[in-house]
């Protein structure tokens, strides 16, 4: 695990972008150079893969295995072009989603074999795994926040899944945190953003 590689995970609307913005300001105020990334995407190739993955026109057509491999293809390219070079230069990398999204969505959500996914993630990421904070909210609150957020466009292919799918993803994240207490911290993200941020920083500094 890389100390300067930090990832925020959670279901849609759990507040990842909000916490990343606060974390970016804090790390910069501490004199660190910071790079923000979001998955899938972040390179020309990975952004092209993102368009394929999230396109609502592919709903019902894309196989679960294709989905699994495309998320990992986008990630492999991002690691190669952006994350590894940045970490090697001492730049702090803040990630909006990383490998645990694949375990939660494709593993627990889609029901693909967890051990196969873990092996695939080792092929994709080698030893590049971040310190991870999982923002935990009920699916009903996730939906509420999505509806309130007027800046959002039409729901993408994954957002169009039903609540039962997102319940499985949420449980998956809870399971991942239980299995990896050293590297994955589960935070109650129903609390106000400032409270969540204080907790997050106390874990980072502790
Ligand atoms: N996916 C996958 O299946 N497998 C993979 O391996 C990977 C991804 C990497 C990418 O979506 C989709 O790909 C994602 C998982 C899947 N699909 N889903 N669903 P994306 O990149 O387009 O979007 P997102 O990552 O899901 O999240 P988001 O919409 O950007 O949400 P967020 O960053 O977590 O939340 P936010 O923008 O910070 O906050 C949402 C709203 O809530 C906003 O109005 C805030 O002001 C408000 N907010 C935030 N925090 C709070 C608190 N604490 N209280 C009250 N209100 C708050």
XYZ file of C-alpha atoms and ligand atoms in Angstrom:
263
model
C 0.000 0.000 0.000
C 1.271 3.497 -0.868
C 0.974 6.124 1.865
C 0.334 8.920 -0.653
C -2.278 6.969 -2.580
C -5.720 7.568 -1.077
C -9.039 6.364 -2.424
C -12.655 7.196 -1.647
C -15.221 4.485 -2.314
C -18.960 4.094 -1.858
C -22.218 3.883 -3.754
C -23.347 6.769 -5.934
C -23.932 10.020 -4.067
C -22.113 8.829 -0.953
C -20.045 12.028 -1.010
C -16.745 10.859 -2.488
C -16.164 13.974 -4.623
C -17.091 16.220 -1.699
C -14.531 14.576 0.618
C -11.857 14.479 -2.090
C -12.184 18.256 -2.597
C -11.615 18.850 1.153
C -8.728 16.386 1.230
C -7.100 18.064 -1.744
C -7.158 21.450 0.043
C -5.762 19.931 3.228
C -2.892 18.091 1.528
C -1.996 21.179 -0.528
C -1.963 23.278 2.643
C 0.540 20.747 3.994
C 2.819 21.424 1.018
C 2.047 18.284 -0.987
C 1.542 18.225 -4.720
C -1.817 16.534 -5.359
C -3.294 14.722 -8.341
C -7.012 13.856 -8.451
C -8.260 10.964 -10.549
C -11.631 9.344 -11.042
C -12.414 5.872 -12.315
C -13.117 4.782 -14.918
C -11.241 7.433 -16.903
C -8.268 9.764 -16.613
C -6.371 8.969 -19.841
C -7.434 9.165 -23.475
C -7.819 5.370 -23.638
C -9.508 5.053 -20.219
C -11.983 7.847 -21.059
C -12.877 6.042 -24.294
C -13.505 2.861 -22.258
C -15.638 4.921 -19.806
C -17.898 6.005 -22.674
C -18.465 2.354 -23.615
C -19.036 1.240 -20.009
C -21.513 3.924 -18.951
C -23.439 4.323 -22.210
C -27.136 3.596 -21.391
C -27.543 2.207 -24.933
C -25.433 -0.778 -23.845
C -27.827 -1.744 -21.035
C -28.915 -5.350 -21.398
C -26.267 -5.941 -24.105
C -22.939 -5.859 -22.266
C -21.969 -9.140 -20.626
C -20.851 -9.047 -16.985
C -17.445 -10.420 -17.986
C -16.989 -7.720 -20.639
C -17.859 -5.144 -17.968
C -15.326 -6.643 -15.536
C -12.537 -6.665 -18.106
C -13.267 -3.152 -19.403
C -13.130 -1.615 -15.898
C -9.774 -3.314 -15.436
C -8.533 -2.271 -18.872
C -9.323 1.367 -18.061
C -7.563 0.972 -14.678
C -4.438 -0.682 -16.112
C -3.983 2.218 -18.515
C -4.547 4.820 -15.782
C -1.984 3.132 -13.553
C 0.546 2.913 -16.367
C 0.170 6.461 -17.680
C -0.761 8.464 -14.616
C -0.786 6.862 -11.151
C 2.594 5.076 -11.107
C 4.552 8.030 -12.563
C 2.876 10.423 -10.098
C 3.576 8.256 -7.030
C 7.172 7.776 -8.160
C 7.574 11.579 -8.241
C 6.194 11.866 -4.690
C 2.871 13.346 -5.804
C -0.138 12.431 -3.636
C -2.850 10.693 -5.671
C -6.503 11.068 -4.616
C -8.736 8.541 -6.314
C -12.497 8.710 -6.727
C -12.938 4.898 -6.883
C -10.327 2.207 -7.562
C -10.054 -1.589 -7.371
C -12.582 -2.050 -4.548
C -15.302 -0.650 -6.833
C -14.768 -3.699 -9.038
C -15.037 -6.075 -6.085
C -18.176 -4.313 -4.832
C -20.002 -3.770 -8.173
C -18.863 -6.655 -10.377
C -18.219 -9.084 -7.500
C -20.978 -8.500 -4.953
C -23.310 -6.544 -7.271
C -23.188 -8.712 -10.398
C -22.345 -11.903 -8.511
C -19.115 -12.712 -10.371
C -16.617 -14.967 -8.572
C -14.840 -12.942 -5.869
C -11.592 -14.964 -5.955
C -11.286 -14.611 -9.714
C -11.796 -10.841 -9.378
C -9.158 -10.614 -6.627
C -6.669 -12.415 -8.911
C -7.540 -10.139 -11.799
C -7.064 -7.076 -9.584
C -3.574 -8.300 -8.711
C -2.783 -8.605 -12.407
C -4.135 -5.097 -13.045
C -2.738 -3.292 -10.021
C 0.374 -5.295 -9.019
C 1.249 -3.742 -5.637
C -0.406 -0.396 -6.258
C -3.258 -0.395 -3.743
C -4.396 2.779 -1.964
C -5.436 3.498 1.597
C -9.214 3.382 1.184
C -12.128 5.131 2.868
C -15.531 3.631 2.175
C -18.414 6.086 2.592
C -21.381 4.057 3.762
C -24.938 5.284 3.156
C -28.296 3.524 2.735
C -29.438 3.099 -0.869
C -32.529 5.244 -0.144
C -30.285 8.194 0.824
C -28.142 7.656 -2.264
C -31.269 7.952 -4.435
C -32.446 11.034 -2.507
C -29.116 12.826 -3.026
C -29.050 11.926 -6.725
C -32.522 13.417 -7.177
C -31.599 16.614 -5.304
C -28.433 17.123 -7.375
C -29.753 19.207 -10.268
C -26.371 19.232 -12.039
C -26.702 15.510 -12.866
C -27.716 14.477 -16.363
C -29.511 11.318 -17.468
C -28.715 8.214 -15.372
C -25.823 6.199 -16.851
C -25.936 2.433 -17.509
C -24.844 1.473 -13.974
C -27.041 4.090 -12.244
C -30.037 2.548 -14.024
C -29.653 -0.681 -12.011
C -32.355 -1.326 -9.393
C -32.113 -0.844 -5.627
C -31.556 -4.569 -5.020
C -28.328 -4.345 -7.042
C -27.133 -1.342 -4.999
C -28.052 -3.100 -1.723
C -25.706 -5.928 -2.745
C -22.983 -3.421 -3.660
C -23.359 -1.672 -0.293
C -23.146 -4.996 1.591
C -20.102 -5.841 -0.526
C -18.348 -2.677 0.594
C -19.159 -3.478 4.230
C -17.685 -6.954 3.735
C -14.532 -5.540 2.089
C -13.991 -3.204 5.071
C -14.392 -6.125 7.500
C -11.861 -8.215 5.565
C -9.275 -5.434 5.292
C -9.324 -3.479 8.565
C -5.765 -2.165 8.057
C -6.338 -0.639 4.630
C -10.094 -0.006 4.296
C -11.941 2.222 6.722
C -15.748 2.276 6.662
C -17.197 5.695 7.569
C -20.812 6.532 8.344
C -21.505 8.947 5.492
C -25.013 9.902 6.616
C -23.304 12.465 8.883
C -22.564 16.082 7.860
C -19.597 16.399 5.451
C -17.438 18.278 8.020
C -17.839 15.452 10.591
C -16.939 12.812 8.011
C -13.883 14.815 6.984
C -12.659 15.139 10.592
C -12.918 11.373 11.049
C -11.182 10.698 7.769
C -8.264 12.981 8.667
C -7.960 11.435 12.127
C -7.547 8.013 10.468
C -5.034 9.369 7.965
C -2.922 11.073 10.604
C -3.350 8.404 13.254
N -17.937 1.226 -11.388
C -17.978 -0.156 -11.415
O -19.046 -0.755 -11.551
N -16.804 -0.846 -11.306
C -15.598 -0.240 -11.192
O -14.552 -0.905 -11.109
C -15.584 1.200 -11.148
C -16.773 1.904 -11.248
C -14.281 1.929 -11.014
C -18.906 5.443 -12.256
O -19.740 6.469 -11.959
C -19.759 4.173 -12.205
O -18.951 3.033 -12.507
C -20.298 3.962 -10.815
C -19.673 2.671 -10.325
C -19.192 2.005 -11.560
N -21.713 3.776 -10.956
N -22.603 3.917 -10.126
N -23.634 3.979 -9.694
P -19.398 8.011 -11.835
O -17.923 8.218 -11.844
O -20.163 8.722 -12.876
O -20.117 8.423 -10.479
P -19.994 7.954 -8.976
O -18.568 7.629 -8.705
O -20.967 6.874 -8.729
O -20.396 9.087 -7.992
P -20.865 10.586 -7.934
O -22.180 10.771 -8.561
O -19.739 11.436 -8.446
O -21.094 10.712 -6.385
P -20.117 11.058 -5.153
O -18.827 11.643 -5.665
O -19.999 9.916 -4.234
O -20.936 12.120 -4.356
P -20.790 13.741 -4.333
O -20.861 14.288 -5.741
O -19.690 14.154 -3.460
O -22.165 14.044 -3.552
C -23.437 13.787 -4.114
C -24.437 14.841 -3.585
O -24.616 14.679 -2.169
C -23.980 16.301 -3.794
O -25.117 17.074 -4.062
C -23.378 16.684 -2.430
O -23.454 18.058 -2.163
C -24.231 15.866 -1.463
N -23.483 15.416 -0.261
C -22.216 14.934 -0.229
N -21.865 14.588 1.047
C -22.956 14.856 1.817
C -23.228 14.703 3.214
N -22.325 14.198 4.066
N -24.451 15.057 3.673
C -25.387 15.561 2.812
N -25.185 15.725 1.478
C -24.001 15.392 0.980
